[in-house]
Amino acid sequence: MLRRSYGGATALTVKMVAAKRGLKLEQHGSLWDFVDWLSIESGDEEFFKFFGEANALHRDFYENEMTHKAIEVMARDIEKLITKLKEVD
């Protein structure tokens, strides 16, 4: 459940930041495009890293391969990502 919750929260937060800029992200690829743009604009590559981890957790919801410890570590990074996204102007 944790994997799905973090994946959903991340996607919604990315969409919220995009909406503040007048953008509507409707496809999964558009989430990546927007995170790519945020990373370049801010010069902060952690947007890439943390969003990739959120994506991995989302995939693992269906695959169920990750250990509980791996999920815990990635969840902390995803919390950092959500905080960073909320701080974006």
Protein backbone atom coordinates (compact mmCIF):
# COMPACT_ATOMS: atom_id res chain seq x y z
CA MET A 1 0.00 0.00 0.00
CA LEU A 2 2.86 2.35 0.83
CA ARG A 3 4.18 2.06 -2.74
CA ARG A 4 0.88 3.05 -4.26
CA SER A 5 0.31 5.94 -1.82
CA TYR A 6 3.69 7.52 -2.51
CA GLY A 7 3.34 7.10 -6.26
CA GLY A 8 -0.08 8.72 -6.25
CA ALA A 9 0.96 11.55 -3.96
CA THR A 10 3.97 12.28 -6.15
CA ALA A 11 1.94 12.35 -9.37
CA LEU A 12 -0.69 14.62 -7.82
CA THR A 13 1.95 17.00 -6.48
CA VAL A 14 3.68 17.20 -9.87
CA LYS A 15 0.31 17.91 -11.49
CA MET A 16 -0.42 20.60 -8.87
CA VAL A 17 2.85 22.40 -9.61
CA ALA A 18 2.17 22.17 -13.35
CA ALA A 19 -1.38 23.48 -12.88
CA LYS A 20 -0.01 26.54 -11.06
CA ARG A 21 1.85 27.24 -14.30
CA GLY A 22 -1.24 26.75 -16.42
CA LEU A 23 -0.29 23.27 -17.62
CA LYS A 24 -2.44 20.14 -17.59
CA LEU A 25 -0.49 16.89 -17.47
CA GLU A 26 -2.66 14.06 -18.73
CA GLN A 27 -0.18 11.34 -19.71
CA HIS A 28 2.53 9.64 -17.68
CA GLY A 29 5.18 10.82 -20.13
CA SER A 30 4.09 14.40 -19.59
CA LEU A 31 4.90 14.00 -15.88
CA TRP A 32 8.45 13.03 -16.83
CA ASP A 33 8.68 15.93 -19.27
CA PHE A 34 7.60 18.38 -16.58
CA VAL A 35 9.99 16.93 -13.97
CA ASP A 36 12.76 17.16 -16.59
CA TRP A 37 11.90 20.81 -17.16
CA LEU A 38 11.82 21.54 -13.39
CA SER A 39 15.19 19.89 -12.92
CA ILE A 40 16.77 21.90 -15.72
CA GLU A 41 15.11 25.15 -14.62
CA SER A 42 16.21 24.72 -11.01
CA GLY A 43 19.57 23.06 -11.68
CA ASP A 44 18.53 20.40 -9.16
CA GLU A 45 19.06 16.86 -10.44
CA GLU A 46 17.38 15.40 -7.36
CA PHE A 47 14.06 16.00 -9.12
CA PHE A 48 15.12 13.31 -11.64
CA LYS A 49 16.43 10.92 -9.01
CA PHE A 50 13.51 11.16 -6.62
CA PHE A 51 10.85 11.04 -9.35
CA GLY A 52 12.56 7.96 -10.77
CA GLU A 53 12.31 6.35 -7.35
CA ALA A 54 8.60 7.22 -7.16
CA ASN A 55 8.15 5.64 -10.57
CA ALA A 56 10.00 2.52 -9.42
CA LEU A 57 7.76 2.24 -6.36
CA HIS A 58 4.70 2.62 -8.56
CA ARG A 59 5.90 -0.21 -10.83
CA ASP A 60 6.76 -2.36 -7.84
CA PHE A 61 3.16 -2.16 -6.64
CA TYR A 62 2.40 -4.55 -9.50
CA GLU A 63 5.67 -6.51 -9.49
CA ASN A 64 6.18 -6.82 -5.70
CA GLU A 65 9.94 -7.38 -5.96
CA MET A 66 11.41 -4.74 -3.64
CA THR A 67 12.33 -5.44 -0.06
CA HIS A 68 10.61 -3.55 2.73
CA LYS A 69 13.91 -1.76 3.52
CA ALA A 70 14.30 -0.58 -0.09
CA ILE A 71 10.76 0.76 -0.01
CA GLU A 72 11.43 2.62 3.26
CA VAL A 73 14.58 4.26 1.86
CA MET A 74 12.84 5.32 -1.35
CA ALA A 75 9.83 6.57 0.59
CA ARG A 76 12.09 9.02 2.46
CA ASP A 77 13.43 10.35 -0.84
CA ILE A 78 9.91 10.70 -2.19
CA GLU A 79 8.96 12.72 0.88
CA LYS A 80 11.90 15.00 0.03
CA LEU A 81 10.64 15.27 -3.56
CA ILE A 82 7.14 16.23 -2.45
CA THR A 83 8.62 18.90 -0.16
CA LYS A 84 10.78 20.23 -3.02
CA LEU A 85 7.79 20.32 -5.36
CA LYS A 86 5.70 22.25 -2.84
CA GLU A 87 8.51 24.82 -2.58
CA VAL A 88 8.59 25.45 -6.35
CA ASP A 89 7.24 28.88 -7.25
